[in-house]
Coordinates of C-alpha atoms and ligand atoms in Angstrom, one line a residue:
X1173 CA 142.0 196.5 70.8
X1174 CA 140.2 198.8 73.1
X1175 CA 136.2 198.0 73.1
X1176 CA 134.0 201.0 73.9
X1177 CA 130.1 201.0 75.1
X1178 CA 127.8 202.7 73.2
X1179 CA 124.4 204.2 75.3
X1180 CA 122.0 206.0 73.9
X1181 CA 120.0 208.1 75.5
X1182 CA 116.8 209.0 74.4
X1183 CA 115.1 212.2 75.9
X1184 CA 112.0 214.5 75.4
X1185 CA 114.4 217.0 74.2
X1186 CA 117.1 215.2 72.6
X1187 CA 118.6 212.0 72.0
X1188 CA 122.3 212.0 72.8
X1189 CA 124.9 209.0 72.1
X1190 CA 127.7 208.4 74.2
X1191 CA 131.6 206.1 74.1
X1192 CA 132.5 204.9 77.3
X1193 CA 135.9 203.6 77.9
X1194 CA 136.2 200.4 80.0
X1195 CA 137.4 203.4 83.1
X1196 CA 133.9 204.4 82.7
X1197 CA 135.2 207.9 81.0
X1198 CA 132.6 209.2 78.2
X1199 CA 135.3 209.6 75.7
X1200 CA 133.0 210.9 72.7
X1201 CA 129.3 212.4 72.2
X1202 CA 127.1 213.2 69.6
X1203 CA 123.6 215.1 69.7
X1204 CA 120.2 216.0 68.3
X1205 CA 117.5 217.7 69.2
X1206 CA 113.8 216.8 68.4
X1207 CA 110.9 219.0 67.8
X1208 CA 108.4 218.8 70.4
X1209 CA 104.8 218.6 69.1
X1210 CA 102.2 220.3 70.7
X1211 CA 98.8 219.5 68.8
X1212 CA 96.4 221.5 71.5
X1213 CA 96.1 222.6 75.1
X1214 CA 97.9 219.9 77.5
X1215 CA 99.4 217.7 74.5
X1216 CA 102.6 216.8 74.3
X1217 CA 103.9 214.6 71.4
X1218 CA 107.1 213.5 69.4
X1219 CA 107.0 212.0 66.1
X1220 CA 108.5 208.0 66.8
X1221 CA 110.3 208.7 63.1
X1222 CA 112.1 211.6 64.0
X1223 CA 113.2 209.7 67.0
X1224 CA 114.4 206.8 65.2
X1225 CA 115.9 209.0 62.6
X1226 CA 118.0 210.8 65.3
X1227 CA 119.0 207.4 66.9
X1228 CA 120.6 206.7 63.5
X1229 CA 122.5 209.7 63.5
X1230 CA 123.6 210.0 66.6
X1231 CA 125.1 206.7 66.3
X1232 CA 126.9 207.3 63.0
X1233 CA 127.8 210.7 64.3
X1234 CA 129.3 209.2 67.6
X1235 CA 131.5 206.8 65.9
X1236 CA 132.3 209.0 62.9
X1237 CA 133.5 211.6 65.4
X1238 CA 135.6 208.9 66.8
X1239 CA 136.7 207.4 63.9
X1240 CA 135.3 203.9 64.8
X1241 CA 133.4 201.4 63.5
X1242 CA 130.8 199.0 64.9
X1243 CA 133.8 196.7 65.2
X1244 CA 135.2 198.8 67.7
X1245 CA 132.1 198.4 70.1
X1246 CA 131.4 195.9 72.9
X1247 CA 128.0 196.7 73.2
X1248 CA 124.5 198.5 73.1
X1249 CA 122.5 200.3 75.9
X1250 CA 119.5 202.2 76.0
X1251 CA 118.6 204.3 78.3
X1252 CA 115.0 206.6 77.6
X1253 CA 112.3 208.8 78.7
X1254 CA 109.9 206.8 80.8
X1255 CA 106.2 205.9 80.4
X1256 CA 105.8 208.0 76.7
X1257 CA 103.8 205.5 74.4
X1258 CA 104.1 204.6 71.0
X1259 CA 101.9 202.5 68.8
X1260 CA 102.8 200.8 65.2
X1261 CA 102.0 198.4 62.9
X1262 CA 103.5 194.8 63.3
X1263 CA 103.8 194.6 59.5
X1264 CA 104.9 197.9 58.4
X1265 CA 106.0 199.0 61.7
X1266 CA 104.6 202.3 60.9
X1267 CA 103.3 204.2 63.8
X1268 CA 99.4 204.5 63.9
X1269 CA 99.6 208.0 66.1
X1270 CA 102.5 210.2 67.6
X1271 CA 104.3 209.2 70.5
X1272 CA 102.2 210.9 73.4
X1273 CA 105.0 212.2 75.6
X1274 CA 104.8 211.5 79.5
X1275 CA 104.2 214.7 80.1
X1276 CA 101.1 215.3 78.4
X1277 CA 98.0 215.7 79.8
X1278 CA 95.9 214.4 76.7
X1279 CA 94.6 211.4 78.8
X1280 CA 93.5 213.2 82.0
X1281 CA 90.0 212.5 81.3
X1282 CA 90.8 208.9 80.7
X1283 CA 92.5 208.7 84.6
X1284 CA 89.6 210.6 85.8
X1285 CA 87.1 207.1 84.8
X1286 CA 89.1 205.5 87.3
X1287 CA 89.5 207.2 90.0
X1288 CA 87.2 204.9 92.1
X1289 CA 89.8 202.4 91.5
X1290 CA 92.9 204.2 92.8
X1291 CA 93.8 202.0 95.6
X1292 CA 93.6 198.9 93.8
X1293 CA 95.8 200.5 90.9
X1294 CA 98.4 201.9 93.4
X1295 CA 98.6 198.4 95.2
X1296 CA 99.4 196.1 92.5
X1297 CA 101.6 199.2 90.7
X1298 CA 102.8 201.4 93.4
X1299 CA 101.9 203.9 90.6
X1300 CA 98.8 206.5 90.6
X1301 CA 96.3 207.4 88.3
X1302 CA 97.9 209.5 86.4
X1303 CA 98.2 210.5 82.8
X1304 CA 102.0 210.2 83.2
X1305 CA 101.8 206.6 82.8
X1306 CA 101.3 204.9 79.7
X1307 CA 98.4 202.9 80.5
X1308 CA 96.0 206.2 79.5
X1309 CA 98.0 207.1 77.0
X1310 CA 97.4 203.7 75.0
X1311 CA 93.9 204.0 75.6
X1312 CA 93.9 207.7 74.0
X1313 CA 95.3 206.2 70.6
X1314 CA 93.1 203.0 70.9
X1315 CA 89.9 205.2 71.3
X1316 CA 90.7 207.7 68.8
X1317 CA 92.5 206.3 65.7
X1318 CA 90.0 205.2 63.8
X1319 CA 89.9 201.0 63.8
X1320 CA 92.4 201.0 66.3
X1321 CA 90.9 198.5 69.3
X1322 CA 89.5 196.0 66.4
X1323 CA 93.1 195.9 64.8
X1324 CA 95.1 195.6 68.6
X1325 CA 92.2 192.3 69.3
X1326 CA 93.6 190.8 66.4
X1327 CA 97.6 191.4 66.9
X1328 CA 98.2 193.7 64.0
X1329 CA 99.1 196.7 66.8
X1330 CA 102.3 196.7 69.1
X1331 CA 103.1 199.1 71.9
X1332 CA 105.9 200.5 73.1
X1333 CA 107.7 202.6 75.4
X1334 CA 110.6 204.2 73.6
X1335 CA 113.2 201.6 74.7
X1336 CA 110.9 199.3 72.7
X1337 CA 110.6 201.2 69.8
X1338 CA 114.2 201.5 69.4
X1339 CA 114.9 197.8 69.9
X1340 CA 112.3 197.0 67.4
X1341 CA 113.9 199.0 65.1
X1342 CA 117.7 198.5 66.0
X1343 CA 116.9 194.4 65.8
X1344 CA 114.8 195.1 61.8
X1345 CA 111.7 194.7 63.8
X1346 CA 112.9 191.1 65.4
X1347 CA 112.3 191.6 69.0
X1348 CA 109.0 193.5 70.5
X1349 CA 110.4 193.8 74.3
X1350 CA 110.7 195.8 77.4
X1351 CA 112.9 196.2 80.4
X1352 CA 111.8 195.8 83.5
X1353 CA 112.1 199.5 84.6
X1354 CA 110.2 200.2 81.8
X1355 CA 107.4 198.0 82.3
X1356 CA 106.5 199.2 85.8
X1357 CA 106.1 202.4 84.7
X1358 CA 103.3 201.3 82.2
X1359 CA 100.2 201.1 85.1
X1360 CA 99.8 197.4 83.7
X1361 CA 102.8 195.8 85.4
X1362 CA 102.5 194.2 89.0
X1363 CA 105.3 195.0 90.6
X1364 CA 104.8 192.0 93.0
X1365 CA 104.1 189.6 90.3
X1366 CA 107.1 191.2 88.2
X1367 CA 104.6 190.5 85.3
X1368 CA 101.7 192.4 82.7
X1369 CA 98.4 192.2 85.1
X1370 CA 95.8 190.4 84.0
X1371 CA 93.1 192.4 85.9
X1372 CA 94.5 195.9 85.0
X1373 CA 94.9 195.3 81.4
X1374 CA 91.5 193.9 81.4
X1375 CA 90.5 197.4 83.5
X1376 CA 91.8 199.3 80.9
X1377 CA 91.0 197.4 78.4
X1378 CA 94.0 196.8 76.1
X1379 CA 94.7 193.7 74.5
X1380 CA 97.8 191.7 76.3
X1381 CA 98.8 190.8 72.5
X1382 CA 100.5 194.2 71.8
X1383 CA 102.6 194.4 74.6
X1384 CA 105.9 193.7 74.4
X1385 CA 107.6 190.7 76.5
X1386 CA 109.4 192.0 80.2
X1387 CA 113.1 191.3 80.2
X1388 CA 115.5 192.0 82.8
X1389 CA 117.5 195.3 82.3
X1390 CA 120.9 193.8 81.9
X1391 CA 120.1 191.0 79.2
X1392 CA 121.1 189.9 76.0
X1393 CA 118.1 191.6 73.6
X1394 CA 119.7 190.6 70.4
X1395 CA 121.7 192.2 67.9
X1396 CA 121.6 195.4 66.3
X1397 CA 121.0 194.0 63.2
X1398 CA 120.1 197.8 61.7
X1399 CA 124.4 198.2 62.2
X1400 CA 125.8 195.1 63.0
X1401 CA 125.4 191.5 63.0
X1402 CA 127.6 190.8 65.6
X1403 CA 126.9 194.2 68.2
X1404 CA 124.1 193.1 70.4
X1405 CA 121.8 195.2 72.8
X1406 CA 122.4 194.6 76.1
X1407 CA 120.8 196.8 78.4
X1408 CA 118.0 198.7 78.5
X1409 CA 116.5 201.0 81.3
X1410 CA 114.4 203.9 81.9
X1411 CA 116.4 207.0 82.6
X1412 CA 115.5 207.7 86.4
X1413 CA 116.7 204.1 87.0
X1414 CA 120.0 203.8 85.0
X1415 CA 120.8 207.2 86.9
X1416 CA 120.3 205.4 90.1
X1417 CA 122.8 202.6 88.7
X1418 CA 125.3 205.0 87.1
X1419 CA 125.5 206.5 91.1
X1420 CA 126.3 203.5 91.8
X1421 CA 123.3 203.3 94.0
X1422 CA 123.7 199.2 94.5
X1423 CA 122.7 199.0 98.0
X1424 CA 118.9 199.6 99.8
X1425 CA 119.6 203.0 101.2
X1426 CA 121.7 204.5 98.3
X1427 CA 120.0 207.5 97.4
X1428 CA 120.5 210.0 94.6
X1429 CA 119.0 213.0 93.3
X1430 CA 118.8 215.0 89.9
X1431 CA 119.1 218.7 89.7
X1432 CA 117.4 219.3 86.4
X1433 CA 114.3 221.7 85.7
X1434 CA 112.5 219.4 88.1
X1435 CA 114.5 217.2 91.2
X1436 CA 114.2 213.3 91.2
X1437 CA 114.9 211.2 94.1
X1438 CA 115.1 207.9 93.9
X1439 CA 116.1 205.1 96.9
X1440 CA 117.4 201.8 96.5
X1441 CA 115.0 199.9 98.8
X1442 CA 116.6 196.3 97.9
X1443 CA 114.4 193.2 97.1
X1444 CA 111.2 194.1 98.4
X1445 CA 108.8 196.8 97.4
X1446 CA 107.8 198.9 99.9
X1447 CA 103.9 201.0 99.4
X1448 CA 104.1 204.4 100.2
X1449 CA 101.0 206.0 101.5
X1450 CA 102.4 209.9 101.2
X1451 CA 102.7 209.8 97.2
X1452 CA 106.0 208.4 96.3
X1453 CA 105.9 205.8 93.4
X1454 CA 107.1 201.9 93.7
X1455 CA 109.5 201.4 91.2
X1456 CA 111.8 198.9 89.6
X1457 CA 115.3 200.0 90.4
X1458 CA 116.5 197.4 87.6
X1459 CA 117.0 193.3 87.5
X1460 CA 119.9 191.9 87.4
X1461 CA 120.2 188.3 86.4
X1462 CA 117.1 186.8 88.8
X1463 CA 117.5 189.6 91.2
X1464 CA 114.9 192.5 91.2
X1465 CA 116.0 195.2 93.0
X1466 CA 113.4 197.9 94.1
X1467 CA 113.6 202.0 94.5
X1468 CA 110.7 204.7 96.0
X1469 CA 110.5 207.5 93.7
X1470 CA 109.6 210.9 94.2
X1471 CA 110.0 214.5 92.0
X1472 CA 109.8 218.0 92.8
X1473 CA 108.0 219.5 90.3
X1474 CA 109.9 222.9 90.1
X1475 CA 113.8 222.8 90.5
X1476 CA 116.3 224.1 88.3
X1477 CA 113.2 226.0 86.5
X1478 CA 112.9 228.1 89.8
X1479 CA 116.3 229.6 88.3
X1480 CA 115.2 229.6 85.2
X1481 CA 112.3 231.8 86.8
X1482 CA 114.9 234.4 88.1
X1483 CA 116.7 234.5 84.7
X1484 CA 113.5 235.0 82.7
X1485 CA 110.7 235.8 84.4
X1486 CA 111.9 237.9 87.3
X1487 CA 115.1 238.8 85.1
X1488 CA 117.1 239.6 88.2
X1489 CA 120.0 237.3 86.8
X1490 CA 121.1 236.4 83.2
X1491 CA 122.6 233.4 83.5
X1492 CA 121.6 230.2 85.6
X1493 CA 125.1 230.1 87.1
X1494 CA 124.5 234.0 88.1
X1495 CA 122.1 232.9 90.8
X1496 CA 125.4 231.6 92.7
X1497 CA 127.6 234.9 92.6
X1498 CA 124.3 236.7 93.8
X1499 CA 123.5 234.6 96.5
X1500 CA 127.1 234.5 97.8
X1501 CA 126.7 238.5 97.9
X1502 CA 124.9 237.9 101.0
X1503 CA 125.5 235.7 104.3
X1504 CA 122.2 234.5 104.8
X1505 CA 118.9 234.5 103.1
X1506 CA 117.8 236.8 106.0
X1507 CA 114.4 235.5 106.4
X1508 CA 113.3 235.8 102.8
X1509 CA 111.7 232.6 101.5
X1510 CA 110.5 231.9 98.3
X1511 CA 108.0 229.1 97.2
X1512 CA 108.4 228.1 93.9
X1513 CA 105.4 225.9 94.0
X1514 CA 104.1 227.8 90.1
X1515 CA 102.3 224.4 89.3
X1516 CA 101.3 223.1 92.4
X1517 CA 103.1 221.3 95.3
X1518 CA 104.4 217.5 95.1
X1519 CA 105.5 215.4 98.0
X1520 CA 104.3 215.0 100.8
X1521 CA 101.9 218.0 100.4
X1522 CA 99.8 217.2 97.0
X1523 CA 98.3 220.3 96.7
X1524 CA 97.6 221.1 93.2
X1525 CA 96.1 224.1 93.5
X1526 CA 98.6 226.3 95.3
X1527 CA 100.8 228.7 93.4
X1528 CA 104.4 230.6 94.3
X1529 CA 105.0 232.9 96.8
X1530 CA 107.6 235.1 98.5
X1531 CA 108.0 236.1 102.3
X1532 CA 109.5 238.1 105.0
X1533 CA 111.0 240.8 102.7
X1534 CA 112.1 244.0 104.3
X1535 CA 113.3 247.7 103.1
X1536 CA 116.8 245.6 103.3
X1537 CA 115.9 242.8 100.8
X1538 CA 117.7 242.5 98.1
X1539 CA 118.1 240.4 94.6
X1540 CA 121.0 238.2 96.5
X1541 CA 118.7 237.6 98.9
X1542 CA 116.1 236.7 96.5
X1543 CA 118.5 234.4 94.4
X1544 CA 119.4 232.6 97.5
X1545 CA 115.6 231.7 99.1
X1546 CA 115.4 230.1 95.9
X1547 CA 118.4 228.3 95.5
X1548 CA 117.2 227.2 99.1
X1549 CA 114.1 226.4 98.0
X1550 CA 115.1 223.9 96.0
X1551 CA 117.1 222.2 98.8
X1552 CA 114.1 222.3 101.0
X1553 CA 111.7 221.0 98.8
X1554 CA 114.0 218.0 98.1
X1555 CA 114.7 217.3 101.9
X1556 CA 110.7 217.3 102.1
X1557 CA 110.9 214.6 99.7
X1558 CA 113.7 212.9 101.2
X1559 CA 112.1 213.3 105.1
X1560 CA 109.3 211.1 103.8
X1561 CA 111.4 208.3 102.2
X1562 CA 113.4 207.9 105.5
X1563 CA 110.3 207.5 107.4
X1564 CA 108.0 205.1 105.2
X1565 CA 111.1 202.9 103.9
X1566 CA 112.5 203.2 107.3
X1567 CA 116.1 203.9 106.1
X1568 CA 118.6 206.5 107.1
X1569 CA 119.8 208.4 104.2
X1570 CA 123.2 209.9 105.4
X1571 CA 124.6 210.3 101.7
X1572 CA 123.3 212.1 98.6
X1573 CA 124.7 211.0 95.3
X1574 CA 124.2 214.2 93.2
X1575 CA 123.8 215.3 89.3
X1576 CA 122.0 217.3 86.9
X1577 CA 122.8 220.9 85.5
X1578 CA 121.9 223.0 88.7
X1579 CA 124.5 220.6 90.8
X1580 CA 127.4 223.0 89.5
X1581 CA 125.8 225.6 91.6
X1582 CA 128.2 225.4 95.1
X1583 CA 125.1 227.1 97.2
X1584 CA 122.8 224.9 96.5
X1585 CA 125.0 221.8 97.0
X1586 CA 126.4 223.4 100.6
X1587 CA 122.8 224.1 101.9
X1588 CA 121.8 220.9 100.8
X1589 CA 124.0 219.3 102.8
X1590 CA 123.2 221.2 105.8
X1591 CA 119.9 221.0 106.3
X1592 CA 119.5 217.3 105.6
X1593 CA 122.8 216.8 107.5
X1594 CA 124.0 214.6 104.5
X1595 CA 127.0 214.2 103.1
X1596 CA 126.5 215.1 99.2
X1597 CA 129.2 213.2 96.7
X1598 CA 128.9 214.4 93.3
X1599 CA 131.0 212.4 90.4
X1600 CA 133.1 213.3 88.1
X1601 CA 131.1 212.0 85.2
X1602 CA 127.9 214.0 85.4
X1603 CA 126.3 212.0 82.4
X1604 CA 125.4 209.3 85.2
X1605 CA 122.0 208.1 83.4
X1606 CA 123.8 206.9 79.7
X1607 CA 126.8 205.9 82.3
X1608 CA 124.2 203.3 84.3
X1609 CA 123.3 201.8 81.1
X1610 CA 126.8 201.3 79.7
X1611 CA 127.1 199.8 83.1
X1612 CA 124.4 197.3 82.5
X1613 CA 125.1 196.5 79.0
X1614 CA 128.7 195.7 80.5
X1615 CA 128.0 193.7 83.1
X1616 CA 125.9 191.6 80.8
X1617 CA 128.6 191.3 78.1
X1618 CA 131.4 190.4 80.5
X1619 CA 133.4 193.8 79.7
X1620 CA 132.6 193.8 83.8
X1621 CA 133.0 191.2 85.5
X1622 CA 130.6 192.5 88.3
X1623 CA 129.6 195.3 90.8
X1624 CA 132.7 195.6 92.8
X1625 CA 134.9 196.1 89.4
X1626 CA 132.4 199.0 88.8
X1627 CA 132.3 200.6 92.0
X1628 CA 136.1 201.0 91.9
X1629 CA 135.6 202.9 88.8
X1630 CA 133.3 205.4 90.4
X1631 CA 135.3 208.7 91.2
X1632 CA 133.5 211.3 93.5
X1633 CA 134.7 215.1 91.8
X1634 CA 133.6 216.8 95.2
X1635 CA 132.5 216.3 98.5
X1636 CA 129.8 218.6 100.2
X1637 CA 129.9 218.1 104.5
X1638 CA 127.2 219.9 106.4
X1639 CA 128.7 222.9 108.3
X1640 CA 126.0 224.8 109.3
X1641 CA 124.7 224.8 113.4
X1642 CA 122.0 222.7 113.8
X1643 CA 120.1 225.4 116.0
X1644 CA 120.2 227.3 112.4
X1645 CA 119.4 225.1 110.5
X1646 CA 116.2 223.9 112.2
X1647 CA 114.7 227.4 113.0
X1648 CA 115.3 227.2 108.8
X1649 CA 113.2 224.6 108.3
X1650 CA 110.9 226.0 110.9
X1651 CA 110.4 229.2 108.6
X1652 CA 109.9 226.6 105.6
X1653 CA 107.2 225.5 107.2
X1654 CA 105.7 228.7 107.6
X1655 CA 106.0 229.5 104.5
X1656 CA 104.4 226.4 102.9
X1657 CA 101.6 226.8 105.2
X1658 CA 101.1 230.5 104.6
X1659 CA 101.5 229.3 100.8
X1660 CA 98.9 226.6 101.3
X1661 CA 96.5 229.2 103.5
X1662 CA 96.2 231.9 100.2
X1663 CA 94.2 229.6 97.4
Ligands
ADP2937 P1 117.1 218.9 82.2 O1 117.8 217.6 82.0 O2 115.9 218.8 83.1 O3 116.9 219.7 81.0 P2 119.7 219.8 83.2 O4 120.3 218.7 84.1 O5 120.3 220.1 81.9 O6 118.1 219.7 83.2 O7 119.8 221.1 84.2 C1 119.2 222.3 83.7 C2 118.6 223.1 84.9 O8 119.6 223.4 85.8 C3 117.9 224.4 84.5 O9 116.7 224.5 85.1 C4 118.9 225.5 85.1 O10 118.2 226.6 85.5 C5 119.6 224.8 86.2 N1 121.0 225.2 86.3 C6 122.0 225.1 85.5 N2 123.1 225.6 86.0 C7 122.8 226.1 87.2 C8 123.6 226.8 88.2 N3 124.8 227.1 88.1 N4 122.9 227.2 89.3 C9 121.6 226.8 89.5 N5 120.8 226.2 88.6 C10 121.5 225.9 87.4

């Protein structure tokens, strides 16, 4: 009988679950949204019930839609949303607060308290202070449900990223543990130690008891006792990372980035971390058996969303995929640049306080022109990104491995190329993040045998080669400069 791999992949938005075949082919999907909560200014939450509750359907829709049974599958992965914290009670497992979504900036004045201590956090972490990462967040629920520290002393709370909360539930509340990916995204894990820090959790002070235990990504976690005796989970990994794996990013200099409302670029920098002093994040790329493999991260903040600027805000376009037919109206962006830094500018420039602007128009500037700086933008703000890894990893990244919605647009994929000089592969399965993770459960249930069977299953849908003269392209960049300087010059 054919087996299939089920991954689930739980977002801010939605929670999807995916069939892979043993080619790697996603062969059937199911979906739900979730309703995102938000309670005042700068919070972001998501209710951890609704989440399980749309785990449990997505997998009964999946195999209902399929007309399988639990029988029918090899084996679990989960793949999530990084760094959002939830908090529950051992007994009941009933959560004692929403989940407080990575996004949300409820903790801010939490980070701020330790700002003094910023270098000592980044060098055991290669994270920053940042109410991204969950470490904040736990201290939030902690300090304002009332009773909370006195119950966490005495082991009646448990944490959880949501690859933990799923688990717990998936395994009736059996197993309280973490992947590795997941872990260093926390702000309590040392990345050199591959363990929960003694000092930081004693920093922030939160009780070692309610974490859960670090396991590597591809490992047996147990079954899914919720469905199946005999159905175990085994993978887990935070989305960024199983991305990276799913690209089949397996060797240090394998680089791939995500075209979604933001761009996230991660690098496989092999066994050893390496400390970036320009902003990018030290991350676990995933563990393998005994092997740790490392990855720099870094993000632009505004990617796809600059299109979704032009549909909605600007309303020169009405459809994301319109942005292509109106930049290929023109030959050239003609000197027009746009800077579609609305909340700030990211790597290497951290420069919160800048907002967007647009330059060099003329009486001859048009929409297409307009459509096409900012398709451009988004290339340039990733080969900023990119630039930096090179130099502080000290790698040459001649490839880009490529997905995310706004990689269907051919503009944006061809100037890419060209002004990083890269060649840009993207795949024919675009769902690469739930594809890593069926990957890793795989690999750990012997459906693969090991990397080399699953690089042969890879399957590049097009190839992107740079064409444009190099004299061009650099008096492009030149002009991007400019412009982020000019940018930078009117706060
Ligand atoms: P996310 O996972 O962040 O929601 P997706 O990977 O679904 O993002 O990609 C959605 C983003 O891609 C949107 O910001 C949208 O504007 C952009 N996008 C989608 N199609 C195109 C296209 N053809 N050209 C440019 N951008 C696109």
């Amino acid at each position: 009988m054919h087996k299939y791999i089920l991954s689930i992949d739980q977002g801010t938005t939605s929670t999807r679950a995916i069939l892979f075949n043993k080619k790697g082919e996603a062969r059937y999907r199911a979906f739900r949204e979730l309703t995102c909560l938000f309670p005042k200014e700068g919070y972001v939450e998501l209710d951890p019930v609704q989440i399980w509750i749309s785990v449990v359907d997505v997998i009964n829709e999946v195999l209902i839609t399929a007309n399988k049974t639990m029988a029918d599958i090899d084996s679990i992965g989960i793949t999530n949303q990084r760094e959002t914290t939830i908090i529950w009670d051992r007994l009941t497992g009933k959560p004692i607060y929403n989940a407080i979504v990575w996004q949300s900036r409820q903790s801010q004045e939490i980070c701020d308290r330790f700002i003094e201590k910023k270098e000592f956090i980044h060098e055991r972490t290669g994270l920053l202070i940042n109410s991204y990462f969950s470490a904040s967040k736990i201290r939030f629920i902690l300090e304002n449900v009332p009773g909370a520290m006195e119950r966490a002393k005495k082991g009646e709370l448990l944490f959880g990223t949501v690859d933990t909360w799923i688990l717990y539930r998936l395994t009736l509340g059996k197993v309280h543990a973490t992947d590795i990916t997941n872990a260093s995204r926390t702000l309590l894990f040392n990345i050199f130690t591959k363990d929960w820090d003694d000092e930081l959790l004693a920093l922030f002070d939160i009780p070692k008891v309610m974490l859960p235990t670090i396991k590597p990504s591809s490992y047996d976690y147990g079954p899914a006792s919720y469905f199946s005796e005999t159905v175990h989970i085994q993978a887990m990994a935070g989305d960024q990372h199983a991305a990276l794996f799913g690209q089949n990013c397996f060797k240090p200099g394998d680089f791939k980035n995500t075209y979604g409302t933001g761009c996230f670029m991660l690098v496989n920098t092999g066994t050893k971390p390496v400390l970036s002093k320009k902003g990018l994040l030290t991350t676990i790329a995933w563990q393998i058996g005994d092997e740790v493999v490392y990855a720099l991260e870094g993000s632009v903040f505004v990617g796809g969303a600059a299109v979704q600027w032009l549909r909605d805000g600007l309303k020169i376009i009405d459809s994301a995929a319109e942005s292509e037919i109106e930049a290929l109206k023109v030959k050239d962006s003609d000197g027009v640049y746009v800077v579609p830094s609305f909340v700030g500018l990211g790597t290497p420039y951290w420069d919160s306080d800048v907002r967007g602007a647009l330059f060099g128009l003329t009486r001859a500037s048009t929409k297409s022109h307009i459509c096409r700086a900012t398709l451009e933008a988004i290339a340039f703000q990733s080969k900023d990104v990119i630039d930096v890894m090179k130099e502080e990893a000290n790698i040459a990244i001649d490839t880009i491995r490529v997905d995310g919605g706004a990689t269907a647009n051919n503009v944006l994929m061809q100037f890419q190329s060209d002004i990083c000089r890269a060649t840009i592969l993207r795949p024919a399965c675009l769902e690469t993040t739930s594809l890593g993770v069926a990957y890793l459960a795989g690999l750990h249930s012997g459906f693969y045998n090991d990397l080399n069977e699953i690089a042969k299953l890879h399957t590049i849908e097009k190839i992107y080669k740079p064409k444009m003269a190099k004299a061009k392209v650099d008096k492009k960049c030149v002009g991007w400069q400019k412009a982020i300087m000019a940018t930078r010059a009117f706060k």
